């Protein structure tokens, strides 16, 4: 076993959904995502090595620039519990995904006969937020991926991209079994990716039966991920509505409605899958116009879903964001679950006047143009 390092830092990029939202939550349905050049950084260190450490007998101390400060945790039967908490120790607040990631890596270390490094200090710093307000760029996915890799590396374990993603998916599915994991894949591999989610219920059950180590090496039904080329001749523009939205709440809301299993549901999945596959083919062929057509079609299908089910995917600002891009011949849509957060537009990369005009119309509509570009690499040291 390798000797644990003193300090390890990992940064993972956020993500944007390009196409395939909502349908991708079901195993095997495709989506396209792109990693973005805003990151979350997780730093892991020996919490007992620093003078004045906050460890104070805790096994793990977690701090975040989005949280209330350092929170001490202790290991109990393979789980982390807040030291001294009066609710049984499971109060987690905004640290849920970080804790689940540490626990999942901890199970892997135990199964491989490796010791848990303690006391452990885990610090989280985010550029996926603005003064505490999230942009909708996949912060929970990025922090999960970065935590998995940083804790594993600190313990002397080097992970492949596939192992890192799978551990992060297990950690995420324990918190939210409906999460597709597309954000985890984008944070892991970077760039533009084609993604299909695994059957999370199967994966969780397998981990319970045979353990984490065997599960991350087993076939996962429905799962696929591969890199895609960047769109030829097109510029990716991102606008933030200033209206935070909860992906988990919107997806759960859809699952609670009697829409699933209906003819409308089947049509949505079939049409969305067709858009994603055609958009993937356009990216691989360097067909910019073909990609724009599919993004417009994906917007229309999301709008139809919104009209029929009433989820609130399209806000007024998201609609105006899309209209501004289409007015100059581009294509745009909400990115992710909608209801606020970000929208994306693909515009002619050489038509700087059109790009400027779209940004001005966004600003007038209360949409903040974000200086975001694709991140070609995934997690980095």
PDB file of N, CA and C in Angstrom, residues 17-25 134 239-255 257 259 264-265 268-269 272 295 297-322 332-344 367:
ATOM      1  N   UNK A  17     -26.300  20.540 -19.426  1.00  0.00           N
ATOM      2  CA  UNK A  17     -26.990  19.610 -20.310  1.00  0.00           C
ATOM      3  C   UNK A  17     -27.226  20.295 -21.647  1.00  0.00           C
ATOM      4  N   UNK A  18     -26.877  19.621 -22.718  1.00  0.00           N
ATOM      5  CA  UNK A  18     -27.121  20.130 -24.062  1.00  0.00           C
ATOM      6  C   UNK A  18     -28.436  19.580 -24.607  1.00  0.00           C
ATOM      7  N   UNK A  19     -28.713  18.320 -24.334  1.00  0.00           N
ATOM      8  CA  UNK A  19     -29.964  17.694 -24.777  1.00  0.00           C
ATOM      9  C   UNK A  19     -30.163  16.400 -24.006  1.00  0.00           C
ATOM     10  N   UNK A  20     -31.437  16.014 -23.837  1.00  0.00           N
ATOM     11  CA  UNK A  20     -31.741  14.732 -23.211  1.00  0.00           C
ATOM     12  C   UNK A  20     -32.273  14.813 -21.796  1.00  0.00           C
ATOM     13  N   UNK A  21     -32.506  16.044 -21.287  1.00  0.00           N
ATOM     14  CA  UNK A  21     -33.018  16.184 -19.928  1.00  0.00           C
ATOM     15  C   UNK A  21     -34.317  15.397 -19.746  1.00  0.00           C
ATOM     16  N   UNK A  22     -34.553  14.989 -18.527  1.00  0.00           N
ATOM     17  CA  UNK A  22     -35.723  14.246 -18.097  1.00  0.00           C
ATOM     18  C   UNK A  22     -35.732  12.822 -18.647  1.00  0.00           C
ATOM     19  N   UNK A  23     -35.591  12.634 -19.954  1.00  0.00           N
ATOM     20  CA  UNK A  23     -35.568  11.267 -20.481  1.00  0.00           C
ATOM     21  C   UNK A  23     -34.373  10.485 -19.951  1.00  0.00           C
ATOM     22  N   UNK A  24     -33.245  11.169 -19.711  1.00  0.00           N
ATOM     23  CA  UNK A  24     -32.012  10.497 -19.325  1.00  0.00           C
ATOM     24  C   UNK A  24     -32.096   9.837 -17.954  1.00  0.00           C
ATOM     25  N   UNK A  25     -33.068  10.219 -17.136  1.00  0.00           N
ATOM     26  CA  UNK A  25     -33.152   9.606 -15.810  1.00  0.00           C
ATOM     27  C   UNK A  25     -33.499   8.124 -15.903  1.00  0.00           C
ATOM     28  N   UNK A 134     -26.563  29.325  -6.394  1.00  0.00           N
ATOM     29  CA  UNK A 134     -26.051  28.376  -7.373  1.00  0.00           C
ATOM     30  C   UNK A 134     -26.450  28.798  -8.788  1.00  0.00           C
ATOM     31  N   UNK A 239     -26.536  31.701 -20.434  1.00  0.00           N
ATOM     32  CA  UNK A 239     -27.218  32.772 -19.724  1.00  0.00           C
ATOM     33  C   UNK A 239     -27.816  32.259 -18.428  1.00  0.00           C
ATOM     34  N   UNK A 240     -27.665  33.031 -17.367  1.00  0.00           N
ATOM     35  CA  UNK A 240     -28.190  32.662 -16.050  1.00  0.00           C
ATOM     36  C   UNK A 240     -29.399  33.528 -15.737  1.00  0.00           C
ATOM     37  N   UNK A 241     -30.498  32.895 -15.370  1.00  0.00           N
ATOM     38  CA  UNK A 241     -31.746  33.620 -15.145  1.00  0.00           C
ATOM     39  C   UNK A 241     -31.784  34.324 -13.792  1.00  0.00           C
ATOM     40  N   UNK A 242     -30.894  33.981 -12.890  1.00  0.00           N
ATOM     41  CA  UNK A 242     -30.932  34.552 -11.551  1.00  0.00           C
ATOM     42  C   UNK A 242     -32.006  33.934 -10.679  1.00  0.00           C
ATOM     43  N   UNK A 243     -32.648  32.872 -11.195  1.00  0.00           N
ATOM     44  CA  UNK A 243     -33.715  32.178 -10.466  1.00  0.00           C
ATOM     45  C   UNK A 243     -33.257  30.755 -10.166  1.00  0.00           C
ATOM     46  N   UNK A 244     -32.741  30.499  -8.960  1.00  0.00           N
ATOM     47  CA  UNK A 244     -32.263  29.157  -8.626  1.00  0.00           C
ATOM     48  C   UNK A 244     -33.390  28.138  -8.727  1.00  0.00           C
ATOM     49  N   UNK A 245     -33.053  26.941  -9.210  1.00  0.00           N
ATOM     50  CA  UNK A 245     -34.047  25.872  -9.339  1.00  0.00           C
ATOM     51  C   UNK A 245     -33.470  24.589  -8.766  1.00  0.00           C
ATOM     52  N   UNK A 246     -34.354  23.705  -8.319  1.00  0.00           N
ATOM     53  CA  UNK A 246     -33.942  22.419  -7.762  1.00  0.00           C
ATOM     54  C   UNK A 246     -34.225  21.312  -8.763  1.00  0.00           C
ATOM     55  N   UNK A 247     -33.160  20.737  -9.321  1.00  0.00           N
ATOM     56  CA  UNK A 247     -33.331  19.626 -10.268  1.00  0.00           C
ATOM     57  C   UNK A 247     -34.036  18.452  -9.602  1.00  0.00           C
ATOM     58  N   UNK A 248     -33.599  18.107  -8.383  1.00  0.00           N
ATOM     59  CA  UNK A 248     -34.187  16.962  -7.685  1.00  0.00           C
ATOM     60  C   UNK A 248     -35.683  17.171  -7.473  1.00  0.00           C
ATOM     61  N   UNK A 249     -36.084  18.402  -7.135  1.00  0.00           N
ATOM     62  CA  UNK A 249     -37.497  18.688  -6.896  1.00  0.00           C
ATOM     63  C   UNK A 249     -38.308  18.585  -8.178  1.00  0.00           C
ATOM     64  N   UNK A 250     -37.772  19.121  -9.278  1.00  0.00           N
ATOM     65  CA  UNK A 250     -38.496  19.072 -10.546  1.00  0.00           C
ATOM     66  C   UNK A 250     -38.624  17.642 -11.064  1.00  0.00           C
ATOM     67  N   UNK A 251     -37.540  16.870 -10.991  1.00  0.00           N
ATOM     68  CA  UNK A 251     -37.590  15.487 -11.453  1.00  0.00           C
ATOM     69  C   UNK A 251     -38.527  14.669 -10.577  1.00  0.00           C
ATOM     70  N   UNK A 252     -38.454  14.873  -9.247  1.00  0.00           N
ATOM     71  CA  UNK A 252     -39.356  14.154  -8.348  1.00  0.00           C
ATOM     72  C   UNK A 252     -40.804  14.529  -8.625  1.00  0.00           C
ATOM     73  N   UNK A 253     -41.044  15.811  -8.938  1.00  0.00           N
ATOM     74  CA  UNK A 253     -42.391  16.254  -9.263  1.00  0.00           C
ATOM     75  C   UNK A 253     -42.942  15.546 -10.481  1.00  0.00           C
ATOM     76  N   UNK A 254     -42.090  15.328 -11.473  1.00  0.00           N
ATOM     77  CA  UNK A 254     -42.520  14.615 -12.670  1.00  0.00           C
ATOM     78  C   UNK A 254     -42.857  13.160 -12.334  1.00  0.00           C
ATOM     79  N   UNK A 255     -42.047  12.550 -11.457  1.00  0.00           N
ATOM     80  CA  UNK A 255     -42.286  11.150 -11.091  1.00  0.00           C
ATOM     81  C   UNK A 255     -43.574  10.996 -10.288  1.00  0.00           C
ATOM     82  N   UNK A 257     -46.334  12.627 -10.802  1.00  0.00           N
ATOM     83  CA  UNK A 257     -47.511  12.869 -11.646  1.00  0.00           C
ATOM     84  C   UNK A 257     -47.875  11.603 -12.427  1.00  0.00           C
ATOM     85  N   UNK A 259     -48.205  11.009 -15.343  1.00  0.00           N
ATOM     86  CA  UNK A 259     -47.781  11.122 -16.736  1.00  0.00           C
ATOM     87  C   UNK A 259     -46.945   9.928 -17.183  1.00  0.00           C
ATOM     88  N   UNK A 264     -48.240   9.968 -23.890  1.00  0.00           N
ATOM     89  CA  UNK A 264     -47.472  11.218 -23.940  1.00  0.00           C
ATOM     90  C   UNK A 264     -46.048  11.008 -23.445  1.00  0.00           C
ATOM     91  N   UNK A 265     -45.904  10.233 -22.383  1.00  0.00           N
ATOM     92  CA  UNK A 265     -44.570   9.925 -21.857  1.00  0.00           C
ATOM     93  C   UNK A 265     -43.749   9.171 -22.894  1.00  0.00           C
ATOM     94  N   UNK A 268     -42.655  11.488 -25.615  1.00  0.00           N
ATOM     95  CA  UNK A 268     -41.585  12.371 -25.174  1.00  0.00           C
ATOM     96  C   UNK A 268     -40.240  11.658 -25.205  1.00  0.00           C
ATOM     97  N   UNK A 269     -40.193  10.450 -24.654  1.00  0.00           N
ATOM     98  CA  UNK A 269     -38.932   9.702 -24.607  1.00  0.00           C
ATOM     99  C   UNK A 269     -38.455   9.375 -26.016  1.00  0.00           C
ATOM    100  N   UNK A 272     -37.356  12.706 -27.765  1.00  0.00           N
ATOM    101  CA  UNK A 272     -36.131  13.223 -27.154  1.00  0.00           C
ATOM    102  C   UNK A 272     -34.937  12.355 -27.508  1.00  0.00           C
ATOM    103  N   UNK A 295     -31.293  20.965 -31.543  1.00  0.00           N
ATOM    104  CA  UNK A 295     -31.443  21.745 -30.308  1.00  0.00           C
ATOM    105  C   UNK A 295     -32.796  22.459 -30.308  1.00  0.00           C
ATOM    106  N   UNK A 297     -35.459  21.413 -31.873  1.00  0.00           N
ATOM    107  CA  UNK A 297     -36.461  20.361 -31.679  1.00  0.00           C
ATOM    108  C   UNK A 297     -36.523  19.934 -30.211  1.00  0.00           C
ATOM    109  N   UNK A 298     -35.367  19.879 -29.553  1.00  0.00           N
ATOM    110  CA  UNK A 298     -35.333  19.508 -28.138  1.00  0.00           C
ATOM    111  C   UNK A 298     -36.048  20.555 -27.293  1.00  0.00           C
ATOM    112  N   UNK A 299     -35.877  21.837 -27.660  1.00  0.00           N
ATOM    113  CA  UNK A 299     -36.601  22.905 -26.951  1.00  0.00           C
ATOM    114  C   UNK A 299     -38.104  22.711 -27.103  1.00  0.00           C
ATOM    115  N   UNK A 300     -38.554  22.436 -28.308  1.00  0.00           N
ATOM    116  CA  UNK A 300     -39.980  22.269 -28.555  1.00  0.00           C
ATOM    117  C   UNK A 300     -40.548  21.093 -27.767  1.00  0.00           C
ATOM    118  N   UNK A 301     -39.781  20.022 -27.661  1.00  0.00           N
ATOM    119  CA  UNK A 301     -40.275  18.855 -26.936  1.00  0.00           C
ATOM    120  C   UNK A 301     -40.343  19.121 -25.433  1.00  0.00           C
ATOM    121  N   UNK A 302     -39.378  19.872 -24.904  1.00  0.00           N
ATOM    122  CA  UNK A 302     -39.453  20.267 -23.492  1.00  0.00           C
ATOM    123  C   UNK A 302     -40.654  21.175 -23.247  1.00  0.00           C
ATOM    124  N   UNK A 303     -40.931  22.061 -24.197  1.00  0.00           N
ATOM    125  CA  UNK A 303     -42.079  22.962 -24.063  1.00  0.00           C
ATOM    126  C   UNK A 303     -43.387  22.167 -24.081  1.00  0.00           C
ATOM    127  N   UNK A 304     -43.452  21.145 -24.939  1.00  0.00           N
ATOM    128  CA  UNK A 304     -44.657  20.314 -24.980  1.00  0.00           C
ATOM    129  C   UNK A 304     -44.842  19.579 -23.653  1.00  0.00           C
ATOM    130  N   UNK A 305     -43.754  19.045 -23.117  1.00  0.00           N
ATOM    131  CA  UNK A 305     -43.819  18.383 -21.816  1.00  0.00           C
ATOM    132  C   UNK A 305     -44.326  19.357 -20.749  1.00  0.00           C
ATOM    133  N   UNK A 306     -43.782  20.573 -20.781  1.00  0.00           N
ATOM    134  CA  UNK A 306     -44.167  21.573 -19.787  1.00  0.00           C
ATOM    135  C   UNK A 306     -45.651  21.921 -19.896  1.00  0.00           C
ATOM    136  N   UNK A 307     -46.144  22.055 -21.124  1.00  0.00           N
ATOM    137  CA  UNK A 307     -47.552  22.381 -21.330  1.00  0.00           C
ATOM    138  C   UNK A 307     -48.466  21.266 -20.809  1.00  0.00           C
ATOM    139  N   UNK A 308     -48.058  20.021 -21.028  1.00  0.00           N
ATOM    140  CA  UNK A 308     -48.917  18.898 -20.670  1.00  0.00           C
ATOM    141  C   UNK A 308     -48.876  18.576 -19.184  1.00  0.00           C
ATOM    142  N   UNK A 309     -47.718  18.747 -18.566  1.00  0.00           N
ATOM    143  CA  UNK A 309     -47.547  18.300 -17.185  1.00  0.00           C
ATOM    144  C   UNK A 309     -47.532  19.459 -16.198  1.00  0.00           C
ATOM    145  N   UNK A 310     -47.188  20.662 -16.676  1.00  0.00           N
ATOM    146  CA  UNK A 310     -47.200  21.832 -15.807  1.00  0.00           C
ATOM    147  C   UNK A 310     -46.111  21.845 -14.761  1.00  0.00           C
ATOM    148  N   UNK A 311     -44.899  21.455 -15.138  1.00  0.00           N
ATOM    149  CA  UNK A 311     -43.785  21.440 -14.191  1.00  0.00           C
ATOM    150  C   UNK A 311     -43.201  22.818 -13.933  1.00  0.00           C
ATOM    151  N   UNK A 312     -43.351  23.733 -14.886  1.00  0.00           N
ATOM    152  CA  UNK A 312     -42.699  25.027 -14.752  1.00  0.00           C
ATOM    153  C   UNK A 312     -41.272  25.008 -15.267  1.00  0.00           C
ATOM    154  N   UNK A 313     -41.005  24.185 -16.294  1.00  0.00           N
ATOM    155  CA  UNK A 313     -39.661  24.103 -16.879  1.00  0.00           C
ATOM    156  C   UNK A 313     -39.263  25.447 -17.476  1.00  0.00           C
ATOM    157  N   UNK A 314     -40.184  26.047 -18.225  1.00  0.00           N
ATOM    158  CA  UNK A 314     -39.903  27.321 -18.890  1.00  0.00           C
ATOM    159  C   UNK A 314     -40.396  28.484 -18.033  1.00  0.00           C
ATOM    160  N   UNK A 315     -39.471  29.291 -17.567  1.00  0.00           N
ATOM    161  CA  UNK A 315     -39.822  30.559 -16.948  1.00  0.00           C
ATOM    162  C   UNK A 315     -39.848  31.627 -18.051  1.00  0.00           C
ATOM    163  N   UNK A 316     -40.344  32.812 -17.720  1.00  0.00           N
ATOM    164  CA  UNK A 316     -40.374  33.887 -18.705  1.00  0.00           C
ATOM    165  C   UNK A 316     -38.966  34.215 -19.199  1.00  0.00           C
ATOM    166  N   UNK A 317     -37.991  34.226 -18.281  1.00  0.00           N
ATOM    167  CA  UNK A 317     -36.628  34.569 -18.678  1.00  0.00           C
ATOM    168  C   UNK A 317     -36.011  33.488 -19.557  1.00  0.00           C
ATOM    169  N   UNK A 318     -36.306  32.225 -19.276  1.00  0.00           N
ATOM    170  CA  UNK A 318     -35.773  31.161 -20.132  1.00  0.00           C
ATOM    171  C   UNK A 318     -36.388  31.227 -21.528  1.00  0.00           C
ATOM    172  N   UNK A 319     -37.660  31.539 -21.603  1.00  0.00           N
ATOM    173  CA  UNK A 319     -38.306  31.664 -22.908  1.00  0.00           C
ATOM    174  C   UNK A 319     -37.686  32.809 -23.708  1.00  0.00           C
ATOM    175  N   UNK A 320     -37.473  33.941 -23.065  1.00  0.00           N
ATOM    176  CA  UNK A 320     -36.880  35.092 -23.761  1.00  0.00           C
ATOM    177  C   UNK A 320     -35.424  34.808 -24.134  1.00  0.00           C
ATOM    178  N   UNK A 321     -34.727  34.062 -23.311  1.00  0.00           N
ATOM    179  CA  UNK A 321     -33.356  33.652 -23.636  1.00  0.00           C
ATOM    180  C   UNK A 321     -33.340  32.867 -24.948  1.00  0.00           C
ATOM    181  N   UNK A 322     -34.265  31.914 -25.055  1.00  0.00           N
ATOM    182  CA  UNK A 322     -34.318  31.085 -26.260  1.00  0.00           C
ATOM    183  C   UNK A 322     -34.734  31.893 -27.489  1.00  0.00           C
ATOM    184  N   UNK A 332     -31.472  27.547 -28.963  1.00  0.00           N
ATOM    185  CA  UNK A 332     -31.300  27.670 -27.518  1.00  0.00           C
ATOM    186  C   UNK A 332     -32.363  26.860 -26.799  1.00  0.00           C
ATOM    187  N   UNK A 333     -32.093  26.569 -25.531  1.00  0.00           N
ATOM    188  CA  UNK A 333     -33.028  25.806 -24.705  1.00  0.00           C
ATOM    189  C   UNK A 333     -32.597  25.902 -23.253  1.00  0.00           C
ATOM    190  N   UNK A 334     -33.486  25.548 -22.324  1.00  0.00           N
ATOM    191  CA  UNK A 334     -33.033  25.418 -20.935  1.00  0.00           C
ATOM    192  C   UNK A 334     -31.983  24.313 -20.847  1.00  0.00           C
ATOM    193  N   UNK A 335     -31.076  24.458 -19.904  1.00  0.00           N
ATOM    194  CA  UNK A 335     -30.077  23.424 -19.690  1.00  0.00           C
ATOM    195  C   UNK A 335     -30.375  22.728 -18.368  1.00  0.00           C
ATOM    196  N   UNK A 336     -30.679  21.443 -18.434  1.00  0.00           N
ATOM    197  CA  UNK A 336     -31.050  20.730 -17.224  1.00  0.00           C
ATOM    198  C   UNK A 336     -32.545  20.759 -17.026  1.00  0.00           C
ATOM    199  N   UNK A 337     -32.960  20.739 -15.760  1.00  0.00           N
ATOM    200  CA  UNK A 337     -34.377  20.590 -15.449  1.00  0.00           C
ATOM    201  C   UNK A 337     -35.192  21.838 -15.723  1.00  0.00           C
ATOM    202  N   UNK A 338     -34.542  22.992 -15.905  1.00  0.00           N
ATOM    203  CA  UNK A 338     -35.282  24.229 -16.129  1.00  0.00           C
ATOM    204  C   UNK A 338     -35.823  24.782 -14.821  1.00  0.00           C
ATOM    205  N   UNK A 339     -36.891  25.575 -14.928  1.00  0.00           N
ATOM    206  CA  UNK A 339     -37.451  26.197 -13.740  1.00  0.00           C
ATOM    207  C   UNK A 339     -36.627  27.359 -13.228  1.00  0.00           C
ATOM    208  N   UNK A 340     -35.638  27.770 -13.986  1.00  0.00           N
ATOM    209  CA  UNK A 340     -34.677  28.799 -13.588  1.00  0.00           C
ATOM    210  C   UNK A 340     -33.291  28.353 -13.990  1.00  0.00           C
ATOM    211  N   UNK A 341     -32.295  28.754 -13.210  1.00  0.00           N
ATOM    212  CA  UNK A 341     -30.903  28.396 -13.479  1.00  0.00           C
ATOM    213  C   UNK A 341     -30.479  28.864 -14.872  1.00  0.00           C
ATOM    214  N   UNK A 342     -29.787  27.989 -15.629  1.00  0.00           N
ATOM    215  CA  UNK A 342     -29.161  28.423 -16.887  1.00  0.00           C
ATOM    216  C   UNK A 342     -29.892  27.951 -18.129  1.00  0.00           C
ATOM    217  N   UNK A 343     -29.725  28.725 -19.188  1.00  0.00           N
ATOM    218  CA  UNK A 343     -30.091  28.302 -20.525  1.00  0.00           C
ATOM    219  C   UNK A 343     -28.856  28.381 -21.402  1.00  0.00           C
ATOM    220  N   UNK A 344     -28.866  27.620 -22.496  1.00  0.00           N
ATOM    221  CA  UNK A 344     -27.721  27.623 -23.410  1.00  0.00           C
ATOM    222  C   UNK A 344     -28.169  28.056 -24.799  1.00  0.00           C
ATOM    223  N   UNK A 367     -31.505  38.351 -17.888  1.00  0.00           N
ATOM    224  CA  UNK A 367     -30.658  37.151 -17.974  1.00  0.00           C
ATOM    225  C   UNK A 367     -29.200  37.596 -17.999  1.00  0.00           C
TER     226      UNK A 367
END
